[in-house]
Amino acid sequence: KNQVEQSPQSLIILEGKNCTLQCNYTVSPFSNLRWYKQDTGRGPVSLTIMTFSENTKSNGRYTATLDADTKQSSLHITASQLSDSASYICVVSRGNTDKLIFGTGTRLQVFP
Amino acid sequence: NAGVMQNPRHLVRRRGQEARLRCSPMKGHSHVYWYRQLPEEGLKFMVYLQKENIIDESGMPKERFSAEFPKEGPSILRIQQVVRGDSAAYFCASSPQTVSNTEAFFGQGTRLTVV
């Protein structure tokens, strides 16, 4: 079954700290993996897209990694800010289809 | 270049009424996708359309739900005879090519509440 699982479900950290979010997927065939940030009441906004051959990709303080062999990805946030409070969603594009398969997200809260 | 525009942002309907959700894709985008998000759940694919054509509607309930993307005007997701279980956030995304190979841009969503 094509699934995307994320952990933890929720996370609370203090401003300035780093954190890492995890994503495991069983989607096949694999096309690419994306991380989105979704603020409460808003639509998802893309952070990174990685294909099979990419191991890591950065976007400012966000760094995503991909291990296509173990089907795992992580999103590392450095020096967190209050505005990082949001849900972070791992999304896998299934090859040869036009479907994006969404994880349920990790809800991050950054406190001062 | 405005982003993906969805309206209304909030919609309240009584059971049995019809809900019409509109989505204007980004300029130059001819691929539109609709997703539904229930509380505490991930987004679920509903339907994929190109101009005047439904490409994939495998995620859309067979009854009461329909979608269109006419040659002129926005894409419309229509829900007839709404029930409480239809209450959800409905997101539209657009892309210049098939979403499997390119970036998808999401609208702010329409929050449907059925009372």
Short mmCIF file of C-alpha atoms in Angstrom, two decimals:
data_model
loop_
_atom_site.label_atom_id
_atom_site.label_comp_id
_atom_site.label_asym_id
_atom_site.label_seq_id
_atom_site.Cartn_x
_atom_site.Cartn_y
_atom_site.Cartn_z
CA LYS A 1 0.00 0.00 0.00
CA ASN A 2 1.31 3.46 -0.88
CA GLN A 3 1.73 5.33 2.38
CA VAL A 4 3.69 8.17 3.93
CA GLU A 5 4.25 8.10 7.68
CA GLN A 6 5.65 10.97 9.69
CA SER A 7 7.02 11.27 13.19
CA PRO A 8 6.66 12.72 15.67
CA GLN A 9 3.02 13.77 15.38
CA SER A 10 3.77 16.91 17.32
CA LEU A 11 6.83 18.64 18.67
CA ILE A 12 7.46 21.56 21.01
CA ILE A 13 10.82 23.32 21.04
CA LEU A 14 12.25 26.57 22.30
CA GLU A 15 13.15 29.39 19.98
CA GLY A 16 16.70 29.09 18.69
CA LYS A 17 16.87 25.31 19.04
CA ASN A 18 17.26 22.83 16.18
CA CYS A 19 14.91 19.98 15.40
CA THR A 20 14.56 17.06 12.98
CA LEU A 21 11.35 15.67 11.56
CA GLN A 22 11.13 12.17 10.08
CA CYS A 23 9.32 10.68 7.13
CA ASN A 24 9.08 7.03 6.02
CA TYR A 25 7.33 6.04 2.83
CA THR A 26 6.28 2.89 1.03
CA VAL A 27 5.28 4.57 -2.23
CA SER A 28 6.28 2.73 -5.37
CA PRO A 29 7.38 3.54 -7.94
CA PHE A 30 9.02 6.61 -6.46
CA SER A 31 9.26 9.85 -8.43
CA ASN A 32 10.20 12.56 -5.94
CA LEU A 33 9.75 13.61 -2.32
CA ARG A 34 8.65 17.03 -1.15
CA TRP A 35 8.41 18.81 2.15
CA TYR A 36 5.68 21.40 2.61
CA LYS A 37 5.00 23.88 5.39
CA GLN A 38 1.35 24.51 6.22
CA ASP A 39 0.45 27.37 8.52
CA THR A 40 -2.83 27.07 10.36
CA GLY A 41 -5.70 27.96 8.07
CA ARG A 42 -3.48 28.28 5.00
CA GLY A 43 -2.50 26.17 2.03
CA PRO A 44 0.74 24.15 1.94
CA VAL A 45 3.86 25.92 0.72
CA SER A 46 6.73 23.99 -0.82
CA LEU A 47 10.08 23.90 1.00
CA THR A 48 12.07 21.33 -1.02
CA ILE A 49 11.68 18.77 -3.79
CA MET A 50 14.15 15.89 -4.09
CA THR A 51 14.46 13.27 -6.78
CA PHE A 52 15.85 9.76 -6.43
CA SER A 53 19.44 10.88 -7.04
CA GLU A 54 19.48 13.72 -4.51
CA ASN A 55 20.59 13.02 -0.94
CA THR A 56 20.23 16.47 0.54
CA LYS A 57 18.72 19.82 -0.33
CA SER A 58 18.65 23.06 1.61
CA ASN A 59 16.33 26.03 1.61
CA GLY A 60 17.61 28.60 4.10
CA ARG A 61 17.36 27.13 7.58
CA TYR A 62 15.59 24.03 6.25
CA THR A 63 17.65 21.02 5.14
CA ALA A 64 16.02 17.89 3.80
CA THR A 65 17.73 14.54 3.38
CA LEU A 66 16.65 11.52 1.40
CA ASP A 67 17.74 7.89 1.62
CA ALA A 68 16.01 6.18 -1.28
CA ASP A 69 17.35 2.76 -0.24
CA THR A 70 15.70 2.81 3.17
CA LYS A 71 12.84 5.02 1.95
CA GLN A 72 13.39 7.60 4.63
CA SER A 73 13.61 11.37 4.62
CA SER A 74 14.22 13.97 7.28
CA LEU A 75 13.71 17.70 7.55
CA HIS A 76 16.15 19.54 9.79
CA ILE A 77 15.31 23.03 10.99
CA THR A 78 18.18 25.10 12.30
CA ALA A 79 17.93 27.95 14.80
CA SER A 80 14.15 27.78 14.99
CA GLN A 81 12.05 30.92 14.96
CA LEU A 82 8.54 31.58 16.24
CA SER A 83 7.35 31.76 12.64
CA ASP A 84 8.42 28.14 12.13
CA SER A 85 5.36 27.08 14.13
CA ALA A 86 3.31 25.15 11.57
CA SER A 87 2.59 21.66 10.26
CA TYR A 88 5.33 20.13 8.14
CA ILE A 89 4.10 17.67 5.59
CA CYS A 90 6.09 15.04 3.74
CA VAL A 91 4.68 14.30 0.28
CA VAL A 92 5.76 11.60 -2.16
CA SER A 93 5.01 11.72 -5.85
CA ARG A 94 4.25 8.32 -7.27
CA GLY A 95 5.95 7.60 -10.56
CA ASN A 96 3.82 7.37 -13.70
CA THR A 97 0.82 8.91 -11.99
CA ASP A 98 -0.26 12.42 -11.19
CA LYS A 99 -0.97 11.75 -7.54
CA LEU A 100 0.83 13.24 -4.59
CA ILE A 101 0.60 11.09 -1.48
CA PHE A 102 0.56 13.17 1.68
CA GLY A 103 1.68 12.30 5.17
CA THR A 104 -0.44 13.54 8.06
CA GLY A 105 2.25 16.01 9.07
CA THR A 106 4.23 16.95 12.15
CA ARG A 107 2.83 19.87 14.09
CA LEU A 108 5.71 22.00 15.32
CA GLN A 109 5.31 24.64 17.99
CA VAL A 110 8.16 27.03 18.75
CA PHE A 111 7.95 28.86 22.05
CA PRO A 112 9.97 31.91 23.14
CA ASN B 1 1.39 37.10 -10.84
CA ALA B 2 -1.29 36.20 -8.35
CA GLY B 3 -1.16 32.81 -6.71
CA VAL B 4 -3.85 30.16 -6.80
CA MET B 5 -7.09 31.83 -5.79
CA GLN B 6 -9.86 29.94 -4.06
CA ASN B 7 -13.22 31.27 -3.04
CA PRO B 8 -15.04 31.42 -0.88
CA ARG B 9 -12.58 30.97 1.99
CA HIS B 10 -15.39 29.81 4.27
CA LEU B 11 -18.71 28.29 3.27
CA VAL B 12 -21.55 27.18 5.50
CA ARG B 13 -24.28 25.00 4.08
CA ARG B 14 -27.26 23.21 5.57
CA ARG B 15 -27.61 19.50 4.99
CA GLY B 16 -29.11 18.87 1.57
CA GLN B 17 -27.92 22.11 -0.01
CA GLU B 18 -25.35 22.42 -2.77
CA ALA B 19 -21.80 23.70 -2.30
CA ARG B 20 -19.80 25.23 -5.16
CA LEU B 21 -16.09 25.80 -4.61
CA ARG B 22 -14.08 27.82 -7.09
CA CYS B 23 -10.40 27.72 -7.97
CA SER B 24 -8.52 30.04 -10.31
CA PRO B 25 -5.09 28.57 -11.12
CA MET B 26 -1.93 30.59 -11.46
CA LYS B 27 -1.49 32.33 -14.79
CA GLY B 28 -0.14 29.94 -17.37
CA HIS B 29 -1.09 26.81 -15.40
CA SER B 30 -3.40 24.40 -17.18
CA HIS B 31 -3.31 21.56 -14.62
CA VAL B 32 -5.59 21.72 -11.59
CA TYR B 33 -5.84 19.33 -8.66
CA TRP B 34 -8.40 19.20 -5.85
CA TYR B 35 -7.61 17.78 -2.41
CA ARG B 36 -9.68 17.33 0.72
CA GLN B 37 -8.32 17.64 4.25
CA LEU B 38 -10.30 16.34 7.19
CA PRO B 39 -9.36 17.57 10.68
CA GLU B 40 -6.13 15.98 11.95
CA GLU B 41 -5.65 14.14 8.64
CA GLY B 42 -3.43 14.59 5.61
CA LEU B 43 -4.59 15.95 2.29
CA LYS B 44 -6.29 13.36 0.12
CA PHE B 45 -6.36 13.51 -3.67
CA MET B 46 -9.78 13.95 -5.23
CA VAL B 47 -9.51 14.89 -8.90
CA TYR B 48 -7.06 16.08 -11.54
CA LEU B 49 -8.21 18.23 -14.45
CA GLN B 50 -6.73 19.91 -17.46
CA LYS B 51 -8.60 22.50 -19.45
CA GLU B 52 -12.03 21.01 -20.32
CA ASN B 53 -10.92 17.49 -19.39
CA ILE B 54 -11.06 15.31 -16.31
CA ILE B 55 -7.85 13.30 -16.30
CA ASP B 56 -8.19 11.37 -13.05
CA GLU B 57 -11.18 11.41 -10.70
CA SER B 58 -10.31 8.26 -8.80
CA GLY B 59 -10.27 10.05 -5.44
CA MET B 60 -13.65 11.65 -5.80
CA PRO B 61 -16.82 10.01 -4.42
CA LYS B 62 -18.94 8.67 -7.26
CA GLU B 63 -22.11 10.33 -6.05
CA ARG B 64 -22.87 13.96 -5.29
CA PHE B 65 -19.39 15.21 -6.24
CA SER B 66 -18.41 16.64 -9.60
CA ALA B 67 -15.64 18.85 -10.95
CA GLU B 68 -15.06 20.86 -14.07
CA PHE B 69 -12.39 23.12 -15.54
CA PRO B 70 -13.97 24.99 -18.45
CA LYS B 71 -12.09 26.65 -21.26
CA GLU B 72 -12.85 30.03 -19.71
CA GLY B 73 -13.16 30.67 -16.01
CA PRO B 74 -12.19 28.90 -12.81
CA SER B 75 -12.32 25.24 -11.93
CA ILE B 76 -15.42 24.33 -9.95
CA LEU B 77 -15.83 21.56 -7.38
CA ARG B 78 -19.52 20.93 -6.84
CA ILE B 79 -21.01 18.97 -3.97
CA GLN B 80 -24.71 18.26 -4.18
CA GLN B 81 -26.95 17.45 -1.22
CA VAL B 82 -24.19 18.02 1.30
CA VAL B 83 -23.96 15.92 4.46
CA ARG B 84 -22.14 16.54 7.75
CA GLY B 85 -19.29 14.29 6.64
CA ASP B 86 -18.49 16.67 3.78
CA SER B 87 -17.28 19.24 6.30
CA ALA B 88 -13.59 19.67 5.55
CA ALA B 89 -11.01 21.99 4.03
CA TYR B 90 -10.84 21.70 0.26
CA PHE B 91 -7.58 22.74 -1.38
CA CYS B 92 -6.86 23.39 -5.00
CA ALA B 93 -3.38 23.23 -6.53
CA SER B 94 -2.17 24.17 -9.98
CA SER B 95 0.94 23.42 -12.01
CA PRO B 96 2.22 24.24 -15.49
CA GLN B 97 2.82 20.55 -16.23
CA THR B 98 1.80 17.30 -14.66
CA VAL B 99 2.40 17.58 -10.92
CA SER B 100 4.55 14.47 -10.76
CA ASN B 101 7.38 16.36 -12.43
CA THR B 102 6.96 19.90 -11.30
CA GLU B 103 6.07 22.20 -8.47
CA ALA B 104 2.46 22.41 -7.38
CA PHE B 105 1.16 25.64 -5.91
CA PHE B 106 -1.71 25.50 -3.46
CA GLY B 107 -4.50 27.92 -2.78
CA GLN B 108 -5.57 28.94 0.71
CA GLY B 109 -8.42 26.48 0.72
CA THR B 110 -12.16 26.63 1.23
CA ARG B 111 -13.43 25.52 4.60
CA LEU B 112 -16.82 23.93 4.20
CA THR B 113 -19.01 23.52 7.25
CA VAL B 114 -22.25 21.58 6.93
CA VAL B 115 -24.77 22.30 9.66
#
